[in-house]
mmCIF file of C-alpha atoms in Angstrom:
data_model
loop_
_atom_site.group_PDB
_atom_site.id
_atom_site.type_symbol
_atom_site.label_atom_id
_atom_site.label_comp_id
_atom_site.label_asym_id
_atom_site.label_seq_id
_atom_site.Cartn_x
_atom_site.Cartn_y
_atom_site.Cartn_z
ATOM 1 C CA MET S 1084 -44.779 -27.061 -16.124
ATOM 2 C CA ASP S 1085 -47.304 -28.026 -13.796
ATOM 3 C CA ILE S 1086 -48.653 -31.330 -15.095
ATOM 4 C CA ASP S 1087 -51.540 -31.453 -12.669
ATOM 5 C CA LYS S 1088 -52.577 -27.843 -13.953
ATOM 6 C CA LYS S 1089 -52.676 -28.832 -17.777
ATOM 7 C CA VAL S 1090 -54.309 -32.188 -17.182
ATOM 8 C CA ALA S 1091 -56.909 -29.795 -15.474
ATOM 9 C CA GLN S 1092 -57.080 -27.421 -18.862
ATOM 10 C CA LEU S 1093 -57.579 -30.576 -21.217
ATOM 11 C CA ASN S 1094 -60.379 -31.333 -18.648
ATOM 12 C CA ALA S 1095 -61.904 -27.984 -18.720
ATOM 13 C CA LEU S 1096 -61.225 -28.301 -22.687
ATOM 14 C CA ILE S 1097 -63.175 -30.758 -22.900
ATOM 15 C CA ALA S 1098 -66.132 -30.138 -20.797
ATOM 16 C CA GLY S 1099 -66.715 -26.868 -22.446
ATOM 17 C CA ASP S 1100 -69.488 -26.681 -25.137
ATOM 18 C CA GLU S 1101 -66.429 -25.769 -28.324
ATOM 19 C CA ILE S 1102 -63.338 -27.185 -27.997
ATOM 20 C CA ASP S 1103 -60.249 -25.190 -29.272
ATOM 21 C CA ARG S 1104 -58.686 -27.846 -31.271
ATOM 22 C CA GLU S 1105 -54.936 -25.645 -31.225
ATOM 23 C CA GLU S 1106 -55.471 -25.035 -27.245
ATOM 24 C CA PHE S 1107 -56.211 -29.190 -27.027
ATOM 25 C CA GLY S 1108 -53.419 -30.368 -29.341
ATOM 26 C CA ARG S 1109 -50.543 -27.495 -28.244
ATOM 27 C CA SER S 1110 -51.788 -28.863 -23.830
ATOM 28 C CA LEU S 1111 -51.079 -32.687 -25.064
ATOM 29 C CA GLY S 1112 -48.532 -32.358 -27.344
ATOM 30 C CA GLU S 1113 -46.955 -30.629 -23.900
ATOM 31 C CA LEU S 1114 -47.930 -33.344 -21.513
ATOM 32 C CA LEU S 1115 -46.508 -36.227 -24.375
ATOM 33 C CA GLY S 1116 -43.200 -34.019 -25.089
ATOM 34 C CA GLU S 1117 -42.252 -32.036 -22.358
ATOM 35 C CA GLY S 1118 -44.045 -33.932 -19.422
ATOM 36 C CA GLY S 1119 -42.861 -37.072 -20.887
ATOM 37 C CA LEU S 1120 -45.642 -38.591 -20.360
ATOM 38 C CA LYS S 1121 -47.341 -41.102 -22.694
ATOM 39 C CA VAL S 1122 -51.163 -41.484 -23.725
ATOM 40 C CA LYS S 1123 -53.292 -44.358 -23.136
ATOM 41 C CA VAL S 1124 -56.972 -44.778 -23.813
ATOM 42 C CA LEU S 1125 -59.298 -47.032 -22.042
ATOM 43 C CA ASP S 1126 -62.409 -47.411 -23.523
ATOM 44 C CA LEU S 1127 -65.337 -47.705 -21.260
ATOM 45 C CA GLU S 1128 -67.902 -47.437 -23.916
ATOM 46 C CA PHE S 1129 -66.514 -49.894 -25.684
ATOM 47 C CA TYR S 1130 -66.045 -52.701 -22.544
ATOM 48 C CA SER S 1131 -69.689 -52.517 -20.840
ATOM 49 C CA LYS S 1132 -72.391 -54.336 -18.700
ATOM 50 C CA GLU S 1133 -74.283 -55.174 -22.086
ATOM 51 C CA LYS S 1134 -70.364 -56.578 -23.254
ATOM 52 C CA LEU S 1135 -70.033 -58.381 -20.283
ATOM 53 C CA GLU S 1136 -73.236 -59.710 -20.256
ATOM 54 C CA HIS S 1137 -72.914 -61.111 -23.749
ATOM 55 C CA ALA S 1138 -69.726 -62.855 -22.952
ATOM 56 C CA GLU S 1139 -70.879 -64.553 -20.200
ATOM 57 C CA ARG S 1140 -74.177 -65.691 -21.770
ATOM 58 C CA GLU S 1141 -72.008 -67.084 -24.599
ATOM 59 C CA LYS S 1142 -69.278 -68.967 -21.959
ATOM 60 C CA ALA S 1143 -72.632 -70.091 -20.856
ATOM 61 C CA GLU S 1144 -73.721 -71.559 -24.252
ATOM 62 C CA ALA S 1145 -70.561 -73.249 -25.078
ATOM 63 C CA MET S 1146 -70.387 -74.541 -21.397
ATOM 64 C CA ARG S 1147 -74.100 -76.234 -22.335
ATOM 65 C CA ARG S 1148 -72.957 -77.235 -25.524
ATOM 66 C CA GLN S 1149 -69.395 -79.010 -24.016
ATOM 67 C CA TYR S 1150 -67.419 -76.437 -26.038
ATOM 68 C CA TYR S 1151 -65.141 -76.353 -23.248
ATOM 69 C CA GLU S 1152 -61.769 -74.440 -25.178
ATOM 70 C CA GLU S 1153 -64.864 -71.911 -26.304
ATOM 71 C CA ALA S 1154 -66.311 -71.438 -22.939
ATOM 72 C CA ALA S 1155 -62.064 -70.585 -21.699
ATOM 73 C CA GLN S 1156 -61.696 -68.326 -24.625
ATOM 74 C CA TRP S 1157 -65.681 -66.695 -23.368
ATOM 75 C CA ARG S 1158 -64.412 -66.432 -19.627
ATOM 76 C CA ASP S 1159 -61.354 -65.008 -20.279
ATOM 77 C CA LYS S 1160 -63.315 -62.402 -22.521
ATOM 78 C CA ALA S 1161 -65.601 -62.094 -19.956
ATOM 79 C CA ASN S 1162 -62.484 -61.606 -17.323
ATOM 80 C CA GLU S 1163 -61.013 -58.764 -19.623
ATOM 81 C CA ILE S 1164 -64.255 -56.742 -19.750
ATOM 82 C CA ARG S 1165 -65.292 -56.648 -15.909
ATOM 83 C CA GLN S 1166 -61.766 -55.054 -15.677
ATOM 84 C CA TYR S 1167 -63.246 -52.293 -17.751
ATOM 85 C CA VAL S 1168 -66.244 -52.535 -15.955
ATOM 86 C CA GLU S 1169 -65.365 -52.462 -12.182
ATOM 87 C CA LEU S 1170 -62.719 -49.662 -13.084
ATOM 88 C CA GLY S 1171 -65.383 -47.410 -14.503
ATOM 89 C CA GLN S 1172 -67.384 -48.182 -11.314
ATOM 90 C CA ASP S 1173 -64.412 -47.326 -8.978
ATOM 91 C CA LEU S 1174 -63.862 -44.186 -10.372
ATOM 92 C CA GLN S 1175 -67.567 -43.195 -10.643
ATOM 93 C CA LEU S 1176 -67.050 -41.244 -13.747
ATOM 94 C CA THR S 1177 -69.948 -39.571 -15.295
ATOM 95 C CA SER S 1178 -68.201 -38.437 -18.522
ATOM 96 C CA SER S 1179 -65.082 -38.850 -20.144
ATOM 97 C CA THR S 1180 -61.599 -37.556 -18.473
ATOM 98 C CA PHE S 1181 -58.124 -37.377 -18.413
ATOM 99 C CA ARG S 1182 -56.133 -38.274 -15.119
ATOM 100 C CA ILE S 1183 -52.391 -39.372 -14.802
ATOM 101 C CA GLU S 1184 -51.156 -42.540 -13.486
ATOM 102 C CA HIS S 1185 -47.603 -43.897 -13.142
ATOM 103 C CA GLY S 1186 -46.336 -41.913 -15.578
ATOM 104 C CA HIS S 1187 -48.802 -42.063 -18.371
ATOM 105 C CA LEU S 1188 -51.781 -39.722 -19.123
ATOM 106 C CA PHE S 1189 -55.144 -41.851 -19.428
ATOM 107 C CA TYR S 1190 -57.836 -40.547 -21.390
ATOM 108 C CA PHE S 1191 -61.180 -42.779 -19.751
ATOM 109 C CA HIS S 1192 -63.521 -42.384 -22.455
ATOM 110 C CA THR S 1193 -67.193 -43.120 -21.079
ATOM 111 C CA GLY S 1194 -68.714 -42.315 -24.139
ATOM 112 C CA LEU S 1195 -70.623 -39.583 -22.428
ATOM 113 C CA GLY S 1196 -69.404 -36.419 -23.051
ATOM 114 C CA GLN S 1197 -70.275 -34.206 -25.755
ATOM 115 C CA HIS S 1198 -67.176 -34.187 -27.757
ATOM 116 C CA ASP S 1199 -65.917 -38.180 -26.934
ATOM 117 C CA GLN S 1200 -65.373 -38.807 -30.769
ATOM 118 C CA LEU S 1201 -63.589 -35.743 -31.454
ATOM 119 C CA ILE S 1202 -61.650 -36.189 -28.314
ATOM 120 C CA LEU S 1203 -60.062 -39.706 -29.893
ATOM 121 C CA LYS S 1204 -59.706 -38.323 -33.144
ATOM 122 C CA LEU S 1205 -57.661 -35.304 -31.623
ATOM 123 C CA ILE S 1206 -55.341 -37.852 -29.279
ATOM 124 C CA GLY S 1207 -54.520 -39.804 -32.300
ATOM 125 C CA LYS S 1208 -53.053 -37.622 -34.395
ATOM 126 C CA VAL S 1209 -50.948 -36.288 -31.397
ATOM 127 C CA GLY S 1210 -50.712 -39.438 -29.225
#
């Protein structure tokens, strides 16, 4: 099986107007089964610039009130969110996509694709 070809096929399926659920499930299943890959969803819609700004405001407010433990928690949360935001910027994603890295099939969920919610459901059923 040509793994890169299967990933390209998945990306073509999710970019179309309609998704053939059976074909999607079959292709994803082959990558996970025969390809030995594990699927990971990176939710770049959830980890957004807005969430980062919120975490930074909360951290600043906790610092102002001198609640240092709370500020440290918000700092850690902001750092976690920042990693996802920067990854999305580095990849210059304009829509959700599948990519293979280090033995994993990553689904970069941007919330910009017309089938994003359906794809997450289908991944949950197969993965």
